[in-house]
Structures are given as C-alpha cells and as structure tokens.
GROMACS .gro file of C-alpha atoms in nm:
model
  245
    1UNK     CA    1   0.000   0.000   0.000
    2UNK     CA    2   0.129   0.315  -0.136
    3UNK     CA    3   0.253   0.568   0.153
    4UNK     CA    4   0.315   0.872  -0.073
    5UNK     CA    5   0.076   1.135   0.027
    6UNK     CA    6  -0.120   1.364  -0.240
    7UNK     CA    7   0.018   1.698  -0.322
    8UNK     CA    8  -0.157   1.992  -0.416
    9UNK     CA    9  -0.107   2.097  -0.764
   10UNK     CA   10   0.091   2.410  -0.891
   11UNK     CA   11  -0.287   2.582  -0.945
   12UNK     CA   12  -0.368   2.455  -0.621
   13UNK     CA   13  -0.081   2.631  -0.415
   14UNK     CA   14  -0.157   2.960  -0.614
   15UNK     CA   15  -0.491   2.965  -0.453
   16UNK     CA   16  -0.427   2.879  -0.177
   17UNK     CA   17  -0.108   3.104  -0.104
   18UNK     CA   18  -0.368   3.366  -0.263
   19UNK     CA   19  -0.667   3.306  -0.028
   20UNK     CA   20  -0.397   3.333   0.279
   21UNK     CA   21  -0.256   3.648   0.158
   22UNK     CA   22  -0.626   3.809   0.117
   23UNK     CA   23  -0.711   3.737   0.409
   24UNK     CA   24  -0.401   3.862   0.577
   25UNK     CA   25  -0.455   4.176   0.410
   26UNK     CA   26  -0.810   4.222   0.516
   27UNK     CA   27  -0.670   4.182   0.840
   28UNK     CA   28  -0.422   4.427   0.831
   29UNK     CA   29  -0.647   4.668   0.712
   30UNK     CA   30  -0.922   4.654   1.005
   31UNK     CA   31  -0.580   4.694   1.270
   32UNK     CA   32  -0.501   4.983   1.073
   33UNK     CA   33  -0.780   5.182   1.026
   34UNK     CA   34  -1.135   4.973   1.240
   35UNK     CA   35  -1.356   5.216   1.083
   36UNK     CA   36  -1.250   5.129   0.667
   37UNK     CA   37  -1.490   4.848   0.646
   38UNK     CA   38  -1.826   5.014   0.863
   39UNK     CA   39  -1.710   5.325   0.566
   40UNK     CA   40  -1.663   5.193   0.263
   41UNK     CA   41  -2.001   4.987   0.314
   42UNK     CA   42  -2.215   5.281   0.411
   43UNK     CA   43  -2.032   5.450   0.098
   44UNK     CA   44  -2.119   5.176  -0.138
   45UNK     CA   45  -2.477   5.129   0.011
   46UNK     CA   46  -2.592   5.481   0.040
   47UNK     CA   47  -2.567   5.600  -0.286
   48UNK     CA   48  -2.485   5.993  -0.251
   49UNK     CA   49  -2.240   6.081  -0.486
   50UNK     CA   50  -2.204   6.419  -0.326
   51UNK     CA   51  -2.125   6.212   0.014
   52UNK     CA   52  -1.895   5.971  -0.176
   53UNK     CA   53  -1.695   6.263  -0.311
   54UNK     CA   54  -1.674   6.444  -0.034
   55UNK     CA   55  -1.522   6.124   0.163
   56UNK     CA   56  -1.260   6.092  -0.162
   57UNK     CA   57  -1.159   6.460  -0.166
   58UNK     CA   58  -1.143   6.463   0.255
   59UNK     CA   59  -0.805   6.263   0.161
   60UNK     CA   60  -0.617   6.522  -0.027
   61UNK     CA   61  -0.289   6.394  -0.278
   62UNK     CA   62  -0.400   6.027  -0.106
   63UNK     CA   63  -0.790   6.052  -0.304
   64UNK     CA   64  -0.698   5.888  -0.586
   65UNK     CA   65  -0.512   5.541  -0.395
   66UNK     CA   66  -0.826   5.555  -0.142
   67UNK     CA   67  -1.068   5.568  -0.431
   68UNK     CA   68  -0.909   5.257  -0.599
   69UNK     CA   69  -0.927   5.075  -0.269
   70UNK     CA   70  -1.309   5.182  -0.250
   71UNK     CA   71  -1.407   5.098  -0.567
   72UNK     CA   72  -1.189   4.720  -0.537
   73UNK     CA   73  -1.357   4.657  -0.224
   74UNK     CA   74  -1.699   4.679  -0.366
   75UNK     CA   75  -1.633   4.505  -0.678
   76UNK     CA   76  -1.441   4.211  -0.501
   77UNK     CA   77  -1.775   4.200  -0.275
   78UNK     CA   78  -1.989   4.141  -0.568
   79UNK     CA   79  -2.282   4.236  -0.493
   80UNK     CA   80  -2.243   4.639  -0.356
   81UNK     CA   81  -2.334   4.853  -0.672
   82UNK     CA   82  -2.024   5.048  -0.813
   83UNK     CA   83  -2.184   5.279  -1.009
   84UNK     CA   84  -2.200   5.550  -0.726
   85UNK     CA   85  -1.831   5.542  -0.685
   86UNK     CA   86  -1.785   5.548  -1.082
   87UNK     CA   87  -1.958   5.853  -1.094
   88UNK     CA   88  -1.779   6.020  -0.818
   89UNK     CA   89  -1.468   5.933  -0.980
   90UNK     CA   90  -1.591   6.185  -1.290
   91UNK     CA   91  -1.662   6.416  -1.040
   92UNK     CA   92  -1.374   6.464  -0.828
   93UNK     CA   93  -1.105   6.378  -1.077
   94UNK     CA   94  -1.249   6.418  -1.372
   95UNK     CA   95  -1.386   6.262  -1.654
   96UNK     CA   96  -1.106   6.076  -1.788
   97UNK     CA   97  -0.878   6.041  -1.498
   98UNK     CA   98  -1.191   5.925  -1.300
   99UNK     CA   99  -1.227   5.647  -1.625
  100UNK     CA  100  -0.921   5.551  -1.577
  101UNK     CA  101  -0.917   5.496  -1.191
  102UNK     CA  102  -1.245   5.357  -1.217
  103UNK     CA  103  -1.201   5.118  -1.497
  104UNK     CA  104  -0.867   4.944  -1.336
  105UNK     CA  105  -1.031   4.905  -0.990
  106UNK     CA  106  -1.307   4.762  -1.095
  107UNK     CA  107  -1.078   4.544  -1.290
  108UNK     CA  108  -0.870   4.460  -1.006
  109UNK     CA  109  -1.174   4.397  -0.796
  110UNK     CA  110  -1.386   4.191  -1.041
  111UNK     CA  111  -1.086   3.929  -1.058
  112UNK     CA  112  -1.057   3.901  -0.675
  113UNK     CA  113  -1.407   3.803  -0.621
  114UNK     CA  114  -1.371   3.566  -0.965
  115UNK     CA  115  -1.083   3.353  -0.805
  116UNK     CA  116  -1.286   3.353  -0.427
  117UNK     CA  117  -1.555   3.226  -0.599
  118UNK     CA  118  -1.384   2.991  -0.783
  119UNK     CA  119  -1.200   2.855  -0.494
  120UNK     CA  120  -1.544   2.781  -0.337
  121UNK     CA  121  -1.829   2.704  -0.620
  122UNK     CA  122  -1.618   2.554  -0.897
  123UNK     CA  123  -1.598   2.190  -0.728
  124UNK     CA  124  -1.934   2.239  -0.622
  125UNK     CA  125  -2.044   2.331  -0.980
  126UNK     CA  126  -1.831   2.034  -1.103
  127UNK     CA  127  -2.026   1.784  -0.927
  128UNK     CA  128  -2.410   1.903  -1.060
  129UNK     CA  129  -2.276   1.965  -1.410
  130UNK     CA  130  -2.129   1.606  -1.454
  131UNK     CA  131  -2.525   1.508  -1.381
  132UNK     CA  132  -2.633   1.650  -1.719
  133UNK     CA  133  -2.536   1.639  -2.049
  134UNK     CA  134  -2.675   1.949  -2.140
  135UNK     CA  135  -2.493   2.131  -1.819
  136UNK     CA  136  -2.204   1.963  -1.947
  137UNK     CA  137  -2.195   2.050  -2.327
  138UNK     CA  138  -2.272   2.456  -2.203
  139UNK     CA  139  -1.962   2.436  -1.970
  140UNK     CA  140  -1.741   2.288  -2.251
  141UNK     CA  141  -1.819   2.563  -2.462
  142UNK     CA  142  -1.774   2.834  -2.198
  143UNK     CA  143  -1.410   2.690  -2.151
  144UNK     CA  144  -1.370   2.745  -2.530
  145UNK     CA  145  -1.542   3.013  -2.620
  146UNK     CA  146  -1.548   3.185  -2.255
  147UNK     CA  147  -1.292   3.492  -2.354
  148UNK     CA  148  -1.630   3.598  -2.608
  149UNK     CA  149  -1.864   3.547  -2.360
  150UNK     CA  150  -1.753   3.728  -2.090
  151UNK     CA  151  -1.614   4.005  -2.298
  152UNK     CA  152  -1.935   4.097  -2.417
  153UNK     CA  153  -2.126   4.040  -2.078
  154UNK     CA  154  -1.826   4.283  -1.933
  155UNK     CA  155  -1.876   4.518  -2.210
  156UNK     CA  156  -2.227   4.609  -2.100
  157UNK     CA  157  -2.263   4.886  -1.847
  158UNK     CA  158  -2.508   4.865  -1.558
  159UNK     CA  159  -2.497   4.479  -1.581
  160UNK     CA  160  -2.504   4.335  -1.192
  161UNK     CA  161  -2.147   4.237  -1.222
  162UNK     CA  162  -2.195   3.987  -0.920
  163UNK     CA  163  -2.369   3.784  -1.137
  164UNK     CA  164  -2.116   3.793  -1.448
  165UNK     CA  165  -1.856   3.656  -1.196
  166UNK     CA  166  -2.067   3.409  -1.065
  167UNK     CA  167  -2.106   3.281  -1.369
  168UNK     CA  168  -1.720   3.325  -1.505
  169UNK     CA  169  -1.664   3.150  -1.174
  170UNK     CA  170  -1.822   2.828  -1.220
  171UNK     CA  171  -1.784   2.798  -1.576
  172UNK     CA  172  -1.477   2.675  -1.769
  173UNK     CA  173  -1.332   2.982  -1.880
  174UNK     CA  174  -0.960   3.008  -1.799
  175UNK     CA  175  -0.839   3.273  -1.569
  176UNK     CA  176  -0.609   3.406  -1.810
  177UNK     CA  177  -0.880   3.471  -2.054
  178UNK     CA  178  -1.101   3.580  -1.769
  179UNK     CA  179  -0.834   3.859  -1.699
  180UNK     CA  180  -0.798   3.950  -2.006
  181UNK     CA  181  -1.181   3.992  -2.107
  182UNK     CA  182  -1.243   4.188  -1.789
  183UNK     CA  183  -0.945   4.442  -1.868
  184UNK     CA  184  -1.075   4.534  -2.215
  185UNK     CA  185  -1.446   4.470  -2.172
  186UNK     CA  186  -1.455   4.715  -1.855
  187UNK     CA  187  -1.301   4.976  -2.020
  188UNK     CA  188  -1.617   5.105  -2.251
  189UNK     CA  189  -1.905   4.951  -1.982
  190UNK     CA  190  -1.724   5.211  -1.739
  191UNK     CA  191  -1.630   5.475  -1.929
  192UNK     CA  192  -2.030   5.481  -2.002
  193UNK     CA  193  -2.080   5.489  -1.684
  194UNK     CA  194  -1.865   5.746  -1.560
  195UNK     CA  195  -2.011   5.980  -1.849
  196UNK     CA  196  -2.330   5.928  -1.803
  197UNK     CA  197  -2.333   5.930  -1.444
  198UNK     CA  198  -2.118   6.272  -1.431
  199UNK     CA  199  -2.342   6.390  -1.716
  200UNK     CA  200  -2.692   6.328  -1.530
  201UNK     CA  201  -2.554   6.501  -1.204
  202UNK     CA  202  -2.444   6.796  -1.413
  203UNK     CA  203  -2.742   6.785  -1.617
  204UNK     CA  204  -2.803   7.202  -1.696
  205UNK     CA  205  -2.407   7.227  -1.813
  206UNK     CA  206  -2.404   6.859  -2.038
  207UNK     CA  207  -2.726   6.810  -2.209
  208UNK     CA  208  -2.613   6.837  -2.516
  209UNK     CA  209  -2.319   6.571  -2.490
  210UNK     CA  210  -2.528   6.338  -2.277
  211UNK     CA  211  -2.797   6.260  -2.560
  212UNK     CA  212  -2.470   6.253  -2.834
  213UNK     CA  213  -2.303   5.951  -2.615
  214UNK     CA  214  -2.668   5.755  -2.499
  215UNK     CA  215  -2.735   5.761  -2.888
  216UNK     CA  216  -2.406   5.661  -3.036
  217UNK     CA  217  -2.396   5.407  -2.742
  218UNK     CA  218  -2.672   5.269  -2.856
  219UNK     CA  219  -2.615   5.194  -3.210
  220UNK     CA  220  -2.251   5.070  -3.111
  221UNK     CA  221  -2.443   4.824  -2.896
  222UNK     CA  222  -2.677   4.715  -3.097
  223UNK     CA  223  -2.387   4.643  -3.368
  224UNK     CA  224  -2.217   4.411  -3.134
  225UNK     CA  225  -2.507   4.249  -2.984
  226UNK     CA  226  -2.567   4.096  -3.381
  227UNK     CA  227  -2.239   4.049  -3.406
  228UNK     CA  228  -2.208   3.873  -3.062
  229UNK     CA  229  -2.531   3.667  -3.183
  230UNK     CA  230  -2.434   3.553  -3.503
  231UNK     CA  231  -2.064   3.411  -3.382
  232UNK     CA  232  -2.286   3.224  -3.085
  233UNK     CA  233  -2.505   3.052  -3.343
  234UNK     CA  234  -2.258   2.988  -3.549
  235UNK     CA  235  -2.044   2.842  -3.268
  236UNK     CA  236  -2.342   2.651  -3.149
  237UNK     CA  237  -2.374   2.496  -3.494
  238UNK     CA  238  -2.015   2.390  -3.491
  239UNK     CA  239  -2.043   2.198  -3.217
  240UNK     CA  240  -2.411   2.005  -3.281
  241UNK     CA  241  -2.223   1.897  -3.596
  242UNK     CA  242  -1.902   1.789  -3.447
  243UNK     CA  243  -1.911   1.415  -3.318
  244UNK     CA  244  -1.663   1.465  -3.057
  245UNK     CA  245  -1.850   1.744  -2.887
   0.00000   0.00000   0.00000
C-alpha cells in the first residue's frame, strides 16, 4: 500500500497562497484603520455621490489610492453597486482620470471576487454539471469560447457584475482569458458609466453631450449584440455537428 501522500497541484498552491494572503490583508487593514470596512459599506450602500466625493476629496494627494481601494472593495464583494463610486470618480477627478481609476479598480476587484468564488463554487459546480449532459456541453463551450462570452457580458454597463462573476466562476473559462476579457471589456461599460453618471448630475451644463453619447452608445451596442449573436449561433452549430463534442 502506497505511503506517498497527495500533493496539491501548482494551481492549487496559487490559490491557496492567494486566499492566505487576502485574508491577511483584510486583516491588516481593520488593525489599521477599524472604521474602513463600517465606511466603505455605508459608501457603497448609500448611494450619494455628493457624500462619496466628499469622503474621496477629505483625503487630499491620497484621493486617488483611497478611491481605488473603494471601488476594489466593492467590486471584489460582488454584490455592492459600483456605479456610485464610478460617478464620483468623474466628479472629483475628472472625466477621464476618474475612467481611468475607475475602470482598473473595478478590474482589479472583479478578478478578486472571480478567483474567491472559484475557490469555493467551482468543485461544487463540477459535481451538478457532470449530472447532465446538457450542463455539461454549455460548460465545454464556456471553456472554449469563454474569452467571447464574458467580454461581451463585461462590455455592457449597468450589468449586476456579481452575477457575471458568478457565472465566469463556475464555468470553464480560464483565468487568463477571464483577466484578459475583464481588462478590455470594462473599459467602454465604465467609461459609459462614468459619463453618463457625471453627465446626469451635471445635467443644466451637459445636455447636449449626454444625448450625443446615450445615442451613439446605442447603435454601437446594438452592432455588437448581432455580431455577438451571429458568432454564438454559429459556434453553437459547430459543435451540434461535431461528433466529438
């Protein structure tokens, strides 16, 4: 009888050394500061921009860093709404420099919460999809076609993105392409975001250049949705017609 004990795999100590280190650093944060967590949740929850803003400016040449850490705590939650701190971003910083602030914290955050939920719903998810052979053939074709998927679902703004990492999470999509959707399809869902949001509060003074980017938005959309649609059903087709699928 074999004494050789089982060894967790090189993807196995990533996580794990990952899941350690997040949790050391949410540690370290509440015995800095007790009062980040009770804030950043009545931030994310209360949805004043003017109080959000107010909070960010409050930390002078530190805003921006403390903004980013805002913004990646309520993404890596999953299920806080974002949009309010988008916005404030425009606000305080700008239009462009609040994009860009916004657009790589939710990034940052979006990935965090993908591999937690990995870590705890993929062997779950393993186990009910190996029960049906429809559940199966969808998950195959997430791992292949997953970098599509989920840079379309990122692309759209105002999307819950809990659910879009759920379902990243417990599909078969490979981090790498995971990472790499979410970095390009956040950039246009938030720069939409941040625009319109900054837009609406400052309705009087950008009227004009709100309706120009709803409308163009639109149409770009609706381009992509048909071209999103047509390379699923052709995909789809592919794969009723291959034997080994």
């Amino acid at each position: 009888m074999s004494t050789k004990k089982l060894k967790p795999s090189g993807e196995g100590w990533v996580q794990l050394i990952a899941g350690i280190g997040f949790v050391i650093l949410l540690i370290a944060i509440n015995i800095v500061d007790p009062t980040f967590y009770p804030t950043m949740w009545h931030l994310a929850t209360s949805g004043s921009m003017d109080e959000i803003a107010e909070y960010i400016q409050g930390f002078g040449p530190m805003a921006m860093v403390v903004s980013m850490l805002l913004d990646i705590f309520v993404n890596a939650v999953g299920f806080l709404p974002s949009i309010f701190i988008s916005t404030a971003n425009g606000l305080v910083f700008g239009m462009w420099p609040g994009i860009i602030i916004s657009w790589l914290a939710e990034t940052i955050g979006v990935v965090i919460s993908f591999y937690i939920m990995r870590y705890f719903l993929r062997d779950t998810a393993d186990k009910l999809i190996a029960k049906s052979t429809v559940l199966m053939k969808v998950d195959d074709f997430s791992g292949k076609n997953g970098f599509v998927v989920m840079l379309f679902a990122r692309s759209l703004p105002y999307f819950p993105s809990g659910v879009i990492t759920a379902l990243g999470a417990i599909s078969k999509i490979k981090p790498r392409d995971y990472i790499l959707a979410n970095l390009i399809g956040k950039f246009p869902s938030t720069a939409l975001e941040v625009a319109i949001g900054t837009d609406i509060v400052n309705f009087q003074e950008n009227m004009g250049r709100l309706g120009i980017i709803v409308v163009v938005a639109g149409i770009v959309y609706f381009i992509l949705w048909k071209v999103y649609k047509n390379y699923i059903n052709k995909k789809n087709a592919e794969q009723e017609h291959d034997p080994n699928a």
